[in-house]
Amino acid sequence: MNQSKILIVDDDISLLSTLETCLSEFGFYVVTCSNPLDVVGIIAKNNFDLIFLDIQMSPIDGFTVLTEIKKLSPDIPVIIISGSEEFDFALRAVEMGAYHILQKPMELKELIFFTKKAIEYQQIKFELKKIKDKFKYITTPENIITQNRDLLEVIELAETVADSDISILIRGESGTGKELMAEFIHEKSSRKNKPLIKVNCAAIPEGLLESELFGHVKGAFTGASKDRKGRFELADGGTLFLDEVGEMPTAFQAKLLRVLQSGQFESVGDSKTKKVNVRIISATNVNIEAGIEEKTFREDLFYRLNGVTIPIPPLRERPEDIELLVKHFIEKFSKNKHFSITDEALLLLKNHSWRGNVRELENTIHRVVLLAKDAIVDTLHLPPEIKTTNNRSSDSLLSLEKLKELHIKKVLEATSDFKETARILKIDLATLWRKRKKYSI
């Protein structure tokens, strides 16, 4: 692990020496500066993880130095060390981008605690920047709302393989958006101007599945009054999406395998062989491997379908997406009327398990928007199963004060500066500063 590098700026030589000794003993690499005019030159030649800055210096004060630091290296956290106890003094420093303010004289325990917290904050910001840089060129589907790292990686994989003919198996629980992902892959492929034909393998009776997929000719069976093209033929040149493929009847799987291997088939009641060029995307919410073990799903068909696996995480593993989705669905169902949601209602929605995933959340928001006639979604509009805590263990129940602390920490970790944090929390910088001091964050 790299040694964290700290710059201390103070015209008090005695304090500089003391801070250098204390921080060095805890394993930090320390650079000191007693002349504030030298700070810019030092920062230009070094990469620091943290800066301690005195305010009351000469010939220029710490506010002037802080301004220059933020111009040169805006991401470096700066802790102000000051002998002043005036609140306006502290507020001005926070507004200018200071991470925290320590009052002189400071205790060693306090010094080390906030040093570690500030460096940890810097490392989190660095990791977030790497993530943002990695994903900023990914074309996120308009209908897949996410900021979840795992799902963004899945989208990147889907976009990478979209413009190939390799078969794709999308795996995920019911309601996670497998069909939306199939649509995204088709739109990103060279087949986008050709049809995307969808088949729900579990919704079609076994006796009709062959006719649905391969078509039939007039008179092939009772009720076949005319020739009918099957889904494979309709998808020629494009993409065929086989949803719930894990529920496909065992007896039909061999026929599907033959078509996937050769691209050829015969319509029901017809001896003429037809050939098609179709890209296959399938999806399942069941454990196909278990079906293979139980002899209900052909292993060779599984390998034919599973060229690339696209796994979609359930909503309970994407808690950071819940608020985004709630606001998206409120906008979708509010019919251009401005709706808002209370913090209490949003908290309950965030804490719900969402076994039905995004589909359940969408249906819930549709319901509450219809009930919220005053255009404010509150807890009274939520279904009983969301308001109850029966599905949560008592160990997971937290006080409102603890929830506030955890939420502020979460927003701090996800944002790039305190102004953005305050804006998201809908509080002013002074309140944010007091909260951080109260919770030691």
Short mmCIF file of C-alpha atoms in Angstrom, two decimals:
data_model
loop_
_atom_site.label_atom_id
_atom_site.label_comp_id
_atom_site.label_asym_id
_atom_site.label_seq_id
_atom_site.Cartn_x
_atom_site.Cartn_y
_atom_site.Cartn_z
CA MET A 1 0.00 0.00 0.00
CA ASN A 2 1.36 3.47 -0.91
CA GLN A 3 2.28 5.79 1.96
CA SER A 4 -0.16 8.70 2.20
CA LYS A 5 1.48 12.07 1.57
CA ILE A 6 0.45 15.10 3.63
CA LEU A 7 1.34 18.78 3.31
CA ILE A 8 1.17 21.01 6.41
CA VAL A 9 1.08 24.79 5.87
CA ASP A 10 1.53 27.01 8.94
CA ASP A 11 3.80 29.93 9.78
CA ASP A 12 4.12 28.64 13.35
CA ILE A 13 7.39 26.66 13.19
CA SER A 14 6.76 25.00 16.55
CA LEU A 15 3.32 23.72 15.52
CA LEU A 16 4.71 22.52 12.19
CA SER A 17 7.31 20.44 13.97
CA THR A 18 4.76 18.97 16.39
CA LEU A 19 2.30 18.00 13.65
CA GLU A 20 5.06 16.53 11.51
CA THR A 21 6.27 14.36 14.39
CA CYS A 22 2.77 13.14 15.29
CA LEU A 23 1.71 12.28 11.75
CA SER A 24 5.05 10.69 10.86
CA GLU A 25 4.78 8.36 13.85
CA PHE A 26 1.47 7.09 12.44
CA GLY A 27 3.09 6.22 9.13
CA PHE A 28 2.28 9.28 7.02
CA TYR A 29 4.82 10.97 4.77
CA VAL A 30 4.82 14.65 5.79
CA VAL A 31 5.97 17.78 3.94
CA THR A 32 5.93 21.09 5.83
CA CYS A 33 5.71 24.67 4.57
CA SER A 34 6.09 27.77 6.77
CA ASN A 35 5.76 30.33 3.96
CA PRO A 36 2.28 30.45 2.37
CA LEU A 37 3.80 32.01 -0.76
CA ASP A 38 5.59 28.70 -1.46
CA VAL A 39 2.48 26.50 -1.38
CA VAL A 40 1.57 26.69 -5.08
CA GLY A 41 5.09 25.72 -6.15
CA ILE A 42 5.16 22.77 -3.74
CA ILE A 43 1.77 21.44 -4.88
CA ALA A 44 2.77 21.76 -8.53
CA LYS A 45 5.71 19.39 -7.94
CA ASN A 46 3.99 16.86 -5.63
CA ASN A 47 0.88 14.72 -5.38
CA PHE A 48 -0.64 15.09 -1.94
CA ASP A 49 -3.44 13.07 -0.36
CA LEU A 50 -4.24 15.72 2.24
CA ILE A 51 -3.34 19.33 3.14
CA PHE A 52 -3.49 20.93 6.57
CA LEU A 53 -3.78 24.69 6.23
CA ASP A 54 -3.60 27.45 8.81
CA ILE A 55 -5.84 30.45 8.13
CA GLN A 56 -4.17 33.25 10.07
CA MET A 57 -0.85 33.59 8.28
CA SER A 58 1.18 36.33 6.65
CA PRO A 59 2.02 37.80 4.19
CA ILE A 60 -1.16 36.14 2.76
CA ASP A 61 -3.90 34.44 4.74
CA GLY A 62 -5.13 30.89 4.47
CA PHE A 63 -8.27 31.83 2.54
CA THR A 64 -6.10 33.14 -0.30
CA VAL A 65 -3.99 29.99 -0.21
CA LEU A 66 -7.12 27.80 -0.15
CA THR A 67 -8.41 29.55 -3.26
CA GLU A 68 -5.16 28.80 -5.09
CA ILE A 69 -5.13 25.18 -3.90
CA LYS A 70 -8.65 24.60 -5.21
CA LYS A 71 -7.68 26.13 -8.57
CA LEU A 72 -4.60 23.96 -8.91
CA SER A 73 -5.77 20.69 -7.30
CA PRO A 74 -9.51 20.86 -6.54
CA ASP A 75 -9.74 17.20 -5.47
CA ILE A 76 -7.22 17.36 -2.60
CA PRO A 77 -9.05 17.49 0.75
CA VAL A 78 -7.99 20.46 2.88
CA ILE A 79 -8.37 20.52 6.65
CA ILE A 80 -8.28 24.01 8.13
CA ILE A 81 -6.41 24.46 11.41
CA SER A 82 -7.47 27.63 13.17
CA GLY A 83 -7.46 29.35 16.50
CA SER A 84 -10.71 31.15 15.73
CA GLU A 85 -14.01 29.83 17.09
CA GLU A 86 -16.23 32.13 15.03
CA PHE A 87 -18.89 30.18 13.13
CA ASP A 88 -18.87 32.55 10.13
CA PHE A 89 -15.17 31.94 9.87
CA ALA A 90 -15.70 28.18 9.67
CA LEU A 91 -18.62 28.52 7.28
CA ARG A 92 -16.58 30.58 4.85
CA ALA A 93 -13.88 27.90 4.79
CA VAL A 94 -16.44 25.14 4.11
CA GLU A 95 -18.05 27.18 1.35
CA MET A 96 -14.63 27.53 -0.25
CA GLY A 97 -14.23 23.74 -0.30
CA ALA A 98 -12.48 22.87 2.98
CA TYR A 99 -13.04 19.27 4.10
CA HIS A 100 -13.04 20.00 7.84
CA ILE A 101 -11.94 22.53 10.46
CA LEU A 102 -9.85 21.68 13.52
CA GLN A 103 -9.56 24.12 16.40
CA LYS A 104 -6.21 24.83 17.98
CA PRO A 105 -5.04 23.31 20.22
CA MET A 106 -6.12 19.90 18.92
CA GLU A 107 -5.89 16.51 20.56
CA LEU A 108 -3.77 13.79 18.94
CA LYS A 109 -6.76 11.42 18.77
CA GLU A 110 -8.81 14.05 16.92
CA LEU A 111 -5.91 14.85 14.57
CA ILE A 112 -5.35 11.24 13.55
CA PHE A 113 -9.06 10.46 13.25
CA PHE A 114 -9.76 13.28 10.79
CA THR A 115 -6.52 12.64 8.92
CA LYS A 116 -7.60 9.07 8.24
CA LYS A 117 -11.16 10.12 7.40
CA ALA A 118 -9.99 12.77 4.93
CA ILE A 119 -7.59 10.38 3.19
CA GLU A 120 -10.30 7.73 3.04
CA TYR A 121 -12.61 10.36 1.53
CA GLN A 122 -9.94 11.19 -1.05
CA GLN A 123 -9.52 7.51 -1.96
CA ILE A 124 -13.28 7.06 -2.37
CA LYS A 125 -13.42 10.10 -4.66
CA PHE A 126 -10.54 8.67 -6.69
CA GLU A 127 -12.29 5.31 -7.06
CA LEU A 128 -15.54 7.03 -8.07
CA LYS A 129 -13.67 9.04 -10.68
CA LYS A 130 -12.17 5.85 -12.10
CA ILE A 131 -15.61 4.28 -12.29
CA LYS A 132 -17.10 7.36 -13.97
CA ASP A 133 -14.21 7.52 -16.45
CA LYS A 134 -14.66 3.85 -17.24
CA PHE A 135 -18.38 4.11 -17.92
CA LYS A 136 -18.73 7.58 -19.43
CA TYR A 137 -18.51 6.16 -22.96
CA ILE A 138 -21.07 3.41 -22.36
CA THR A 139 -24.36 4.08 -24.09
CA THR A 140 -26.84 3.35 -21.32
CA PRO A 141 -30.28 2.34 -22.64
CA GLU A 142 -32.90 5.02 -22.10
CA ASN A 143 -35.25 2.47 -20.57
CA ILE A 144 -32.67 0.91 -18.21
CA ILE A 145 -32.23 3.33 -15.33
CA THR A 146 -29.11 2.59 -13.30
CA GLN A 147 -25.99 3.87 -11.65
CA ASN A 148 -25.11 0.45 -10.23
CA ARG A 149 -21.54 -0.54 -11.03
CA ASP A 150 -22.35 -4.22 -11.70
CA LEU A 151 -25.23 -3.42 -14.04
CA LEU A 152 -23.15 -0.82 -15.88
CA GLU A 153 -20.53 -3.51 -16.47
CA VAL A 154 -23.26 -5.83 -17.78
CA ILE A 155 -24.43 -3.10 -20.16
CA GLU A 156 -20.86 -2.64 -21.36
CA LEU A 157 -20.61 -6.40 -22.01
CA ALA A 158 -23.95 -6.40 -23.83
CA GLU A 159 -22.86 -3.51 -26.05
CA THR A 160 -19.56 -5.25 -26.80
CA VAL A 161 -21.18 -8.46 -28.05
CA ALA A 162 -24.26 -6.84 -29.61
CA ASP A 163 -22.87 -6.51 -33.12
CA SER A 164 -22.00 -10.20 -33.48
CA ASP A 165 -24.05 -13.28 -34.21
CA ILE A 166 -23.14 -15.12 -31.03
CA SER A 167 -26.13 -16.42 -29.09
CA ILE A 168 -26.86 -14.61 -25.83
CA LEU A 169 -28.52 -15.91 -22.68
CA ILE A 170 -29.87 -13.19 -20.38
CA ARG A 171 -30.25 -14.43 -16.82
CA GLY A 172 -32.08 -12.73 -13.99
CA GLU A 173 -35.07 -12.86 -11.70
CA SER A 174 -38.53 -12.00 -12.92
CA GLY A 175 -39.01 -8.27 -13.29
CA THR A 176 -35.33 -7.31 -13.58
CA GLY A 177 -35.61 -6.11 -17.19
CA LYS A 178 -34.41 -9.03 -19.32
CA GLU A 179 -36.66 -8.05 -22.22
CA LEU A 180 -35.37 -4.46 -22.09
CA MET A 181 -31.82 -5.79 -22.27
CA ALA A 182 -32.71 -7.89 -25.32
CA GLU A 183 -34.14 -4.79 -27.00
CA PHE A 184 -30.95 -2.88 -26.19
CA ILE A 185 -28.74 -5.60 -27.70
CA HIS A 186 -30.86 -5.72 -30.86
CA GLU A 187 -30.74 -1.92 -31.25
CA LYS A 188 -26.95 -1.96 -30.88
CA SER A 189 -26.52 -4.67 -33.53
CA SER A 190 -26.27 -4.43 -37.31
CA ARG A 191 -29.68 -6.17 -37.40
CA LYS A 192 -31.46 -3.19 -35.82
CA ASN A 193 -33.30 -2.35 -39.05
CA LYS A 194 -34.67 -5.91 -39.19
CA PRO A 195 -37.39 -7.35 -36.93
CA LEU A 196 -37.00 -8.22 -33.26
CA ILE A 197 -39.52 -11.02 -32.75
CA LYS A 198 -40.40 -12.04 -29.19
CA VAL A 199 -41.67 -15.40 -27.99
CA ASN A 200 -42.67 -16.28 -24.43
CA CYS A 201 -41.91 -19.98 -24.33
CA ALA A 202 -43.83 -20.51 -21.10
CA ALA A 203 -47.01 -18.83 -22.34
CA ILE A 204 -47.57 -20.99 -25.44
CA PRO A 205 -49.16 -24.45 -24.99
CA GLU A 206 -46.82 -27.29 -25.90
CA GLY A 207 -49.07 -28.43 -28.76
CA LEU A 208 -48.91 -25.00 -30.42
CA LEU A 209 -45.25 -24.17 -29.84
CA GLU A 210 -44.01 -25.83 -33.05
CA SER A 211 -46.58 -23.96 -35.13
CA GLU A 212 -45.77 -20.66 -33.39
CA LEU A 213 -42.05 -20.96 -34.06
CA PHE A 214 -41.98 -22.70 -37.45
CA GLY A 215 -45.39 -21.83 -38.92
CA HIS A 216 -47.86 -24.13 -40.64
CA VAL A 217 -49.54 -24.66 -43.98
CA LYS A 218 -53.25 -24.70 -44.66
CA GLY A 219 -54.87 -27.94 -43.52
CA ALA A 220 -51.92 -29.02 -41.35
CA PHE A 221 -54.29 -29.52 -38.41
CA THR A 222 -57.84 -28.71 -37.41
CA GLY A 223 -58.31 -24.96 -37.54
CA ALA A 224 -55.38 -24.30 -39.88
CA SER A 225 -57.46 -22.48 -42.46
CA LYS A 226 -54.51 -20.76 -44.17
CA ASP A 227 -50.73 -20.76 -44.38
CA ARG A 228 -49.08 -18.98 -41.44
CA LYS A 229 -45.46 -17.89 -41.02
CA GLY A 230 -43.75 -18.85 -37.79
CA ARG A 231 -41.62 -16.60 -35.58
CA PHE A 232 -38.34 -17.85 -37.08
CA GLU A 233 -39.43 -16.87 -40.57
CA LEU A 234 -40.76 -13.50 -39.36
CA ALA A 235 -37.40 -12.83 -37.69
CA ASP A 236 -35.34 -13.65 -40.79
CA GLY A 237 -32.42 -11.22 -40.96
CA GLY A 238 -33.17 -9.95 -37.48
CA THR A 239 -33.32 -11.23 -33.92
CA LEU A 240 -35.50 -13.84 -32.22
CA PHE A 241 -35.97 -13.37 -28.48
CA LEU A 242 -36.90 -16.58 -26.66
CA ASP A 243 -38.14 -15.46 -23.25
CA GLU A 244 -38.44 -17.96 -20.40
CA VAL A 245 -36.55 -20.49 -22.48
CA GLY A 246 -35.91 -22.58 -19.37
CA GLU A 247 -39.63 -23.44 -19.35
CA MET A 248 -39.56 -24.91 -22.87
CA PRO A 249 -41.10 -28.43 -23.05
CA THR A 250 -38.44 -31.14 -23.13
CA ALA A 251 -39.96 -32.85 -26.17
CA PHE A 252 -39.60 -29.69 -28.28
CA GLN A 253 -36.01 -28.93 -27.34
CA ALA A 254 -34.49 -31.31 -29.91
CA LYS A 255 -36.40 -29.58 -32.74
CA LEU A 256 -35.17 -26.18 -31.60
CA LEU A 257 -31.60 -27.45 -31.35
CA ARG A 258 -31.70 -28.66 -34.95
CA VAL A 259 -32.79 -25.21 -36.18
CA LEU A 260 -30.10 -23.47 -34.15
CA GLN A 261 -27.45 -25.79 -35.58
CA SER A 262 -28.50 -25.64 -39.22
CA GLY A 263 -30.72 -22.59 -39.59
CA GLN A 264 -33.23 -24.86 -41.36
CA PHE A 265 -36.74 -26.05 -40.48
CA GLU A 266 -40.03 -27.25 -41.98
CA SER A 267 -43.38 -25.67 -41.24
CA VAL A 268 -45.98 -27.94 -39.69
CA GLY A 269 -47.61 -29.96 -42.46
CA ASP A 270 -45.01 -28.97 -45.06
CA SER A 271 -42.13 -31.05 -46.46
CA LYS A 272 -40.31 -28.04 -47.91
CA THR A 273 -37.21 -27.02 -45.95
CA LYS A 274 -36.79 -23.32 -45.24
CA LYS A 275 -33.55 -21.57 -44.29
CA VAL A 276 -33.33 -18.43 -42.19
CA ASN A 277 -30.63 -16.13 -40.83
CA VAL A 278 -31.65 -15.34 -37.26
CA ARG A 279 -29.69 -14.13 -34.24
CA ILE A 280 -30.90 -15.82 -31.02
CA ILE A 281 -31.26 -14.03 -27.70
CA SER A 282 -32.85 -16.04 -24.93
CA ALA A 283 -33.70 -15.31 -21.32
CA THR A 284 -34.46 -17.31 -18.23
CA ASN A 285 -35.29 -16.76 -14.56
CA VAL A 286 -34.79 -20.42 -13.62
CA ASN A 287 -31.70 -22.47 -12.89
CA ILE A 288 -31.13 -24.26 -16.18
CA GLU A 289 -28.16 -26.17 -14.77
CA ALA A 290 -30.52 -27.78 -12.26
CA GLY A 291 -32.82 -28.68 -15.16
CA ILE A 292 -29.89 -30.36 -16.91
CA GLU A 293 -29.20 -32.43 -13.79
CA GLU A 294 -32.89 -33.38 -13.60
CA LYS A 295 -32.99 -34.22 -17.34
CA THR A 296 -35.65 -31.60 -18.04
CA PHE A 297 -33.35 -29.43 -20.16
CA ARG A 298 -30.94 -30.60 -22.84
CA GLU A 299 -27.32 -29.86 -22.07
CA ASP A 300 -26.40 -29.46 -25.75
CA LEU A 301 -29.21 -26.93 -26.23
CA PHE A 302 -28.02 -24.99 -23.19
CA TYR A 303 -24.51 -24.66 -24.63
CA ARG A 304 -25.96 -23.61 -27.98
CA LEU A 305 -28.02 -20.85 -26.32
CA ASN A 306 -25.36 -19.80 -23.83
CA GLY A 307 -22.73 -18.28 -26.12
CA VAL A 308 -22.48 -15.27 -23.80
CA THR A 309 -24.24 -14.90 -20.46
CA ILE A 310 -25.69 -11.50 -19.57
CA PRO A 311 -26.55 -11.56 -15.84
CA ILE A 312 -28.91 -8.85 -14.56
CA PRO A 313 -28.65 -8.27 -10.79
CA PRO A 314 -31.88 -8.10 -8.77
CA LEU A 315 -33.04 -4.72 -7.49
CA ARG A 316 -32.16 -5.61 -3.87
CA GLU A 317 -28.50 -5.69 -4.99
CA ARG A 318 -28.86 -2.25 -6.61
CA PRO A 319 -30.05 -0.07 -3.68
CA GLU A 320 -28.50 3.02 -5.23
CA ASP A 321 -30.92 2.67 -8.17
CA ILE A 322 -34.13 2.74 -6.14
CA GLU A 323 -34.37 6.51 -5.76
CA LEU A 324 -33.53 7.00 -9.46
CA LEU A 325 -36.25 4.54 -10.47
CA VAL A 326 -38.81 5.99 -8.06
CA LYS A 327 -38.37 9.47 -9.51
CA HIS A 328 -38.36 8.10 -13.08
CA PHE A 329 -41.64 6.25 -12.57
CA ILE A 330 -43.24 9.19 -10.74
CA GLU A 331 -42.45 11.34 -13.76
CA LYS A 332 -43.70 8.63 -16.11
CA PHE A 333 -47.09 8.24 -14.43
CA SER A 334 -47.72 11.81 -13.27
CA LYS A 335 -48.80 12.92 -16.77
CA ASN A 336 -46.68 16.10 -16.74
CA LYS A 337 -47.99 17.12 -13.31
CA HIS A 338 -45.27 18.00 -10.82
CA PHE A 339 -45.16 15.34 -8.10
CA SER A 340 -42.88 15.12 -5.06
CA ILE A 341 -42.20 12.39 -2.52
CA THR A 342 -41.59 12.75 1.20
CA ASP A 343 -38.32 11.57 2.74
CA GLU A 344 -40.22 9.09 4.94
CA ALA A 345 -41.95 7.46 1.96
CA LEU A 346 -38.70 7.31 0.01
CA LEU A 347 -36.94 5.68 2.95
CA LEU A 348 -39.59 2.95 3.17
CA LEU A 349 -39.28 2.32 -0.57
CA LYS A 350 -35.50 2.05 -0.24
CA ASN A 351 -35.79 -0.45 2.62
CA HIS A 352 -38.30 -2.73 0.87
CA SER A 353 -36.95 -6.07 -0.40
CA TRP A 354 -38.55 -5.77 -3.90
CA ARG A 355 -38.91 -9.47 -4.61
CA GLY A 356 -40.68 -8.52 -7.85
CA ASN A 357 -37.77 -6.26 -8.76
CA VAL A 358 -38.18 -3.25 -11.07
CA ARG A 359 -41.58 -4.43 -12.31
CA GLU A 360 -42.92 -4.48 -8.74
CA LEU A 361 -41.48 -1.03 -8.08
CA GLU A 362 -43.02 0.35 -11.28
CA ASN A 363 -46.46 -1.05 -10.39
CA THR A 364 -46.16 0.34 -6.87
CA ILE A 365 -45.31 3.86 -8.08
CA HIS A 366 -48.15 3.74 -10.62
CA ARG A 367 -50.52 2.95 -7.75
CA VAL A 368 -49.25 5.65 -5.39
CA VAL A 369 -49.32 8.34 -8.07
CA LEU A 370 -52.99 7.56 -8.66
CA LEU A 371 -53.69 7.79 -4.91
CA ALA A 372 -51.65 10.92 -4.23
CA LYS A 373 -54.23 13.45 -5.37
CA ASP A 374 -52.37 16.34 -3.73
CA ALA A 375 -49.28 15.56 -5.86
CA ILE A 376 -47.24 14.58 -2.79
CA VAL A 377 -46.42 10.89 -2.38
CA ASP A 378 -46.42 10.10 1.34
CA THR A 379 -46.28 6.95 3.47
CA LEU A 380 -50.09 6.72 3.63
CA HIS A 381 -50.17 6.07 -0.12
CA LEU A 382 -47.83 3.06 0.09
CA PRO A 383 -49.13 -0.53 0.07
CA PRO A 384 -49.30 -2.28 3.48
CA GLU A 385 -46.53 -4.74 2.59
CA ILE A 386 -44.08 -1.86 2.18
CA LYS A 387 -45.08 -0.09 5.39
CA THR A 388 -44.74 -3.23 7.51
CA THR A 389 -41.41 -4.32 8.94
CA ASN A 390 -42.37 -8.00 9.24
CA ASN A 391 -40.00 -8.97 6.46
CA ARG A 392 -37.04 -7.33 8.16
CA SER A 393 -35.19 -8.65 11.18
CA SER A 394 -35.14 -6.59 14.34
CA ASP A 395 -31.34 -6.33 13.96
CA SER A 396 -31.82 -4.32 10.79
CA LEU A 397 -34.10 -1.73 12.42
CA LEU A 398 -32.26 1.51 13.04
CA SER A 399 -33.15 4.73 14.76
CA LEU A 400 -34.07 7.71 12.63
CA GLU A 401 -30.92 9.45 13.86
CA LYS A 402 -28.74 6.53 12.71
CA LEU A 403 -30.49 6.42 9.35
CA LYS A 404 -29.76 10.13 8.90
CA GLU A 405 -26.09 9.54 9.68
CA LEU A 406 -25.85 6.59 7.27
CA HIS A 407 -27.65 8.50 4.51
CA ILE A 408 -25.36 11.53 4.85
CA LYS A 409 -22.33 9.21 4.72
CA LYS A 410 -23.69 7.51 1.61
CA VAL A 411 -24.29 10.79 -0.20
CA LEU A 412 -20.84 12.10 0.81
CA GLU A 413 -19.24 8.99 -0.66
CA ALA A 414 -21.17 9.33 -3.91
CA THR A 415 -20.57 13.03 -4.54
CA SER A 416 -17.54 14.99 -5.63
CA ASP A 417 -17.79 18.02 -3.33
CA PHE A 418 -19.73 19.40 -0.37
CA LYS A 419 -21.82 21.76 -2.45
CA GLU A 420 -23.16 18.82 -4.46
CA THR A 421 -23.73 16.88 -1.23
CA ALA A 422 -25.70 19.75 0.30
CA ARG A 423 -27.76 20.15 -2.87
CA ILE A 424 -28.74 16.46 -2.91
CA LEU A 425 -29.55 16.47 0.81
CA LYS A 426 -31.46 19.75 0.36
CA ILE A 427 -29.63 21.45 3.22
CA ASP A 428 -27.26 24.41 3.27
CA LEU A 429 -23.51 24.11 3.70
CA ALA A 430 -23.65 25.30 7.29
CA THR A 431 -26.07 22.51 8.23
CA LEU A 432 -23.92 19.96 6.40
CA TRP A 433 -20.87 21.14 8.32
CA ARG A 434 -22.70 20.79 11.63
CA LYS A 435 -23.95 17.30 10.69
CA ARG A 436 -20.46 16.17 9.72
CA LYS A 437 -19.09 17.48 12.98
CA LYS A 438 -21.90 15.81 14.94
CA TYR A 439 -21.42 12.41 13.29
CA SER A 440 -17.60 12.74 12.95
CA ILE A 441 -17.68 12.21 9.20
#
